[in-house]
Coordinates of C-alpha atoms in Angstrom, one line a residue:
M1 CA 82.4 131.7 117.0
E2 CA 85.8 131.7 115.4
E3 CA 85.8 129.6 112.1
V4 CA 88.6 127.0 112.1
T5 CA 89.9 125.7 108.8
L6 CA 91.2 122.3 107.9
G7 CA 93.5 121.2 105.0
I8 CA 93.9 117.6 104.1
Y9 CA 97.4 117.0 102.2
V10 CA 99.2 114.0 100.8
Q11 CA 103.0 114.2 100.4
S12 CA 104.2 112.2 97.6
Y13 CA 107.3 111.4 95.5
K14 CA 107.7 109.0 92.7
R15 CA 104.5 107.1 93.4
Y16 CA 102.4 108.4 90.4
D17 CA 102.1 104.8 89.2
K18 CA 100.3 103.6 92.4
I19 CA 97.8 106.3 93.7
L20 CA 96.4 105.0 97.0
T21 CA 95.6 107.6 99.5
Q22 CA 93.5 109.8 97.3
D23 CA 90.8 107.1 97.5
L24 CA 90.4 107.5 101.3
F25 CA 89.2 111.1 101.6
E26 CA 86.3 113.2 100.2
E27 CA 89.0 115.7 99.1
C28 CA 92.7 116.0 99.5
T29 CA 95.7 117.8 97.8
Y30 CA 98.9 116.0 96.7
V31 CA 102.1 117.9 97.3
V32 CA 104.6 117.0 94.7
R33 CA 107.7 118.1 93.0
K34 CA 107.1 120.3 89.9
S35 CA 109.1 118.0 87.8
E36 CA 106.6 115.2 88.5
E37 CA 103.3 117.4 88.4
E38 CA 102.2 116.3 84.9
L39 CA 102.9 112.5 85.8
Y40 CA 100.5 112.8 88.7
R41 CA 97.9 114.7 86.7
Q42 CA 98.0 111.9 84.0
V43 CA 97.0 109.2 86.4
G44 CA 94.0 111.2 87.7
V45 CA 95.2 113.0 90.7
K46 CA 92.5 115.7 91.2
S47 CA 94.2 118.4 93.3
I48 CA 97.9 119.0 93.0
W49 CA 100.1 121.5 94.8
A50 CA 103.5 121.4 92.8
V51 CA 106.5 122.9 94.5
D52 CA 110.0 123.8 93.1
D53 CA 112.0 120.4 93.4
E54 CA 114.8 122.0 95.5
K55 CA 112.3 123.1 98.1
I56 CA 110.9 119.6 98.8
D57 CA 113.8 117.3 97.8
N58 CA 113.5 115.1 101.0
A59 CA 110.7 114.1 103.3
I60 CA 111.4 116.5 106.0
K61 CA 111.6 119.5 103.8
T62 CA 108.3 118.3 102.2
Y63 CA 106.5 118.0 105.5
W64 CA 107.6 121.2 106.9
Y65 CA 107.0 123.1 103.5
I66 CA 103.3 121.9 103.9
I67 CA 103.1 123.1 107.6
D68 CA 104.7 126.4 107.0
N69 CA 102.9 127.3 103.7
A70 CA 99.4 125.8 103.9
P71 CA 96.8 128.5 104.7
E72 CA 94.7 126.4 107.0
D73 CA 94.5 126.5 110.9
I74 CA 94.8 122.7 111.2
V75 CA 96.9 120.8 108.6
F76 CA 96.5 117.1 108.1
V77 CA 99.3 115.2 106.2
A78 CA 99.0 111.7 105.1
D79 CA 101.5 109.3 103.6
D80 CA 101.0 108.4 99.9
D81 CA 101.0 104.5 100.5
I82 CA 97.8 104.0 102.7
E83 CA 95.5 101.5 101.4
D84 CA 92.7 101.8 103.9
C85 CA 92.0 102.9 107.3
L86 CA 91.1 100.5 110.3
Y87 CA 89.3 100.7 113.6
R88 CA 91.5 99.0 116.1
L89 CA 89.6 97.4 119.0
D90 CA 89.8 93.8 120.1
S91 CA 90.6 93.2 116.4
N92 CA 91.3 95.3 113.5
V93 CA 88.2 96.3 111.5
P94 CA 88.7 97.7 108.0
I95 CA 86.7 100.9 107.2
G96 CA 86.6 99.7 103.6
K97 CA 87.9 102.9 102.0
D98 CA 84.6 104.7 103.0
K99 CA 85.5 108.3 102.3
E100 CA 82.9 109.9 104.4
I101 CA 83.7 107.9 107.5
I102 CA 87.5 108.5 107.2
T103 CA 87.1 112.1 106.5
D104 CA 84.8 112.5 109.5
E105 CA 87.5 110.9 111.7
V106 CA 90.1 113.3 110.3
I107 CA 87.8 116.3 111.1
R108 CA 86.9 114.8 114.6
I109 CA 90.6 114.6 115.7
A110 CA 91.3 118.1 114.2
Q111 CA 88.5 119.5 116.3
L112 CA 89.9 117.7 119.4
L113 CA 93.3 119.1 118.7
Y114 CA 92.0 122.6 118.3
D115 CA 89.7 122.4 121.5
L116 CA 92.5 121.0 123.6
K117 CA 94.8 123.7 122.4
L118 CA 97.5 121.1 121.5
G119 CA 100.0 121.3 118.7
Y120 CA 100.3 117.9 117.2
A121 CA 98.3 114.5 116.7
C122 CA 99.2 111.3 115.0
I123 CA 98.1 107.8 114.6
D124 CA 100.2 104.7 115.8
A125 CA 103.1 103.4 113.7
T126 CA 101.6 99.9 114.0
S127 CA 98.1 98.5 114.1
T128 CA 98.6 95.3 116.2
P129 CA 95.5 94.7 118.4
F130 CA 97.4 93.5 121.5
N131 CA 98.9 97.1 121.7
Y132 CA 95.6 98.7 122.2
D133 CA 95.0 99.8 125.7
G134 CA 92.7 102.8 125.2
E135 CA 91.1 105.2 122.6
F136 CA 93.8 107.8 123.1
A137 CA 97.4 108.1 124.2
F138 CA 99.5 111.2 124.9
K139 CA 103.0 110.3 123.7
G140 CA 104.6 107.8 121.4
T141 CA 105.8 107.3 117.9
S142 CA 104.2 108.7 114.8
G143 CA 102.4 106.7 111.9
S144 CA 101.2 107.6 108.4
M145 CA 98.6 110.2 109.4
K146 CA 99.4 113.5 111.3
W147 CA 97.6 116.6 112.4
V148 CA 99.1 120.0 113.2
N149 CA 97.6 123.0 115.0
K150 CA 99.7 125.7 113.5
K151 CA 99.1 128.4 116.1
V152 CA 100.1 126.1 119.0
L153 CA 102.7 124.0 117.5
K154 CA 106.2 124.7 119.0
A155 CA 108.4 122.2 117.2
R156 CA 110.8 123.2 114.3
P157 CA 112.6 121.0 111.8
D158 CA 116.2 119.9 112.5
E159 CA 118.2 118.5 109.4
R160 CA 120.6 116.7 111.7
V161 CA 117.9 114.3 112.5
K162 CA 116.0 114.2 109.2
F163 CA 115.5 110.5 109.1
N164 CA 113.7 110.7 112.4
Y165 CA 112.1 114.0 112.0
D166 CA 108.6 112.9 113.1
I167 CA 109.9 111.5 116.4
D168 CA 112.0 114.7 116.9
L169 CA 108.9 116.7 116.5
I170 CA 107.0 114.7 119.0
M171 CA 109.9 115.0 121.5
Q172 CA 109.9 118.8 121.0
E173 CA 106.1 118.9 121.6
L174 CA 106.5 116.8 124.7
L175 CA 108.9 119.3 126.0
Y176 CA 107.1 122.6 125.2
N177 CA 103.5 121.5 125.0
R178 CA 103.6 118.6 127.5
V179 CA 101.5 116.2 125.5
V180 CA 100.6 115.2 122.0
L181 CA 97.3 113.6 121.1
K182 CA 97.5 110.0 119.7
P183 CA 94.2 108.5 118.6
R184 CA 94.8 104.8 119.0
Y185 CA 91.6 103.4 117.8
L186 CA 92.2 104.7 114.3
C187 CA 95.1 103.1 112.2
G188 CA 96.3 103.2 108.7
K189 CA 96.9 100.0 106.4
D190 CA 100.1 100.9 104.9
K191 CA 102.0 99.3 102.1
Q192 CA 105.7 98.3 102.6
D193 CA 108.3 100.9 101.8
V194 CA 109.7 99.1 98.8
N195 CA 108.9 101.3 95.9
A196 CA 110.9 104.4 94.3
G197 CA 109.1 106.9 96.5
G198 CA 110.1 105.4 99.9
D199 CA 113.0 105.7 102.2
S200 CA 114.3 102.2 101.7
G201 CA 117.1 103.4 99.5
K202 CA 118.6 105.8 102.1
L203 CA 122.1 104.7 103.3
R204 CA 122.2 102.7 106.4
Q205 CA 124.9 105.0 107.8
D206 CA 122.7 108.0 107.2
Q207 CA 120.1 106.4 109.3
I208 CA 122.6 105.5 112.0
D209 CA 123.9 109.0 112.0
S210 CA 120.5 110.5 112.5
I211 CA 119.7 108.1 115.3
E212 CA 123.0 108.9 117.1
N213 CA 122.2 112.6 116.6
M214 CA 118.8 112.0 118.3
K215 CA 120.6 110.5 121.2
I216 CA 122.9 113.3 121.6
K217 CA 120.0 115.9 121.3
W218 CA 117.6 114.1 123.7
G219 CA 119.8 112.1 125.9
K220 CA 118.1 109.7 128.3
Y221 CA 114.7 110.6 127.0
F222 CA 115.3 108.7 123.6
G223 CA 116.4 105.1 123.0
Y224 CA 116.8 103.0 120.0
N225 CA 116.9 99.2 119.6
Y226 CA 119.1 98.4 116.6
K227 CA 118.3 94.8 116.6
S228 CA 114.5 95.4 116.1
N229 CA 114.8 98.9 114.4
K230 CA 112.4 100.4 117.0
P231 CA 112.7 103.8 118.5
R232 CA 111.5 104.5 122.2
I233 CA 110.4 107.7 123.7
K234 CA 111.3 107.6 127.4
V235 CA 109.1 110.4 128.6
E236 CA 106.7 109.7 131.5
R237 CA 103.2 111.0 130.7

C-alpha cells in the first residue's frame, strides 16, 4: 500500500507576540519570513521554516510557496490566529485545545481528500450553528484551515485576485475537479483581524480591484455583496 505523507503548516507574519495555533496540534511548522525567524524562536515556536522575505511578502505568495515547496503529499495550512477548534452541530462545542483530537481530525480529512482523489478541502469561514445542514458540503468559501492534495490540485495562483486568492482557488477546483471537500462539522475559533499580521491594513481600493477582477474572471459564477462584505460562489453542485 502506498504511504501518504501529511505536513501541518501555519503561515504567519508579525504575530510572534501572540502565538495561538501552535497550541492546537501535536506538531506543526510555522512558515515565516527570515527577517522574523529569531523573534518567533524567542517566544517558543518549536518548528520554523524561514523563507527569504521577498518570496513570501504577501499572503498569496506564502500560501503557494508552502504548497509548491512542502515535501508531503497532503499539505495542511492553518492561519496563525486560531484560538481553538469547535464541533458545530445544533450548537458550537469547543474541543478545548485538545491536540490529539484536533490533529486526528486533520488526519481524517486529509485521508478523505486522498481517498476521494480531490484536490482541495477547507473549513467554513463562519461557525454559526444555523448554517449547519450536514457534515460535508462540496462548494463554498474557505475558512482558516485548508488541505491540499498536491497530485490532484489543478488551481494555480493569480496575483490579479490576491485578496481573494482562496475563493479563486476554489473556483478553479470547481471548474477542473468538479467539487471541493468542505467538512462543515469542524470550525475554527479565530481572533479578529486587528493586529499587525492581518490584512486589515490593506487599502480598500486594492480589495475592490481584486473583487472586480474576480467578477471579470468568473463572470456570472461569482458575486459580491459590498454592503455585507460577503462573496458568493454561484456554482450549482
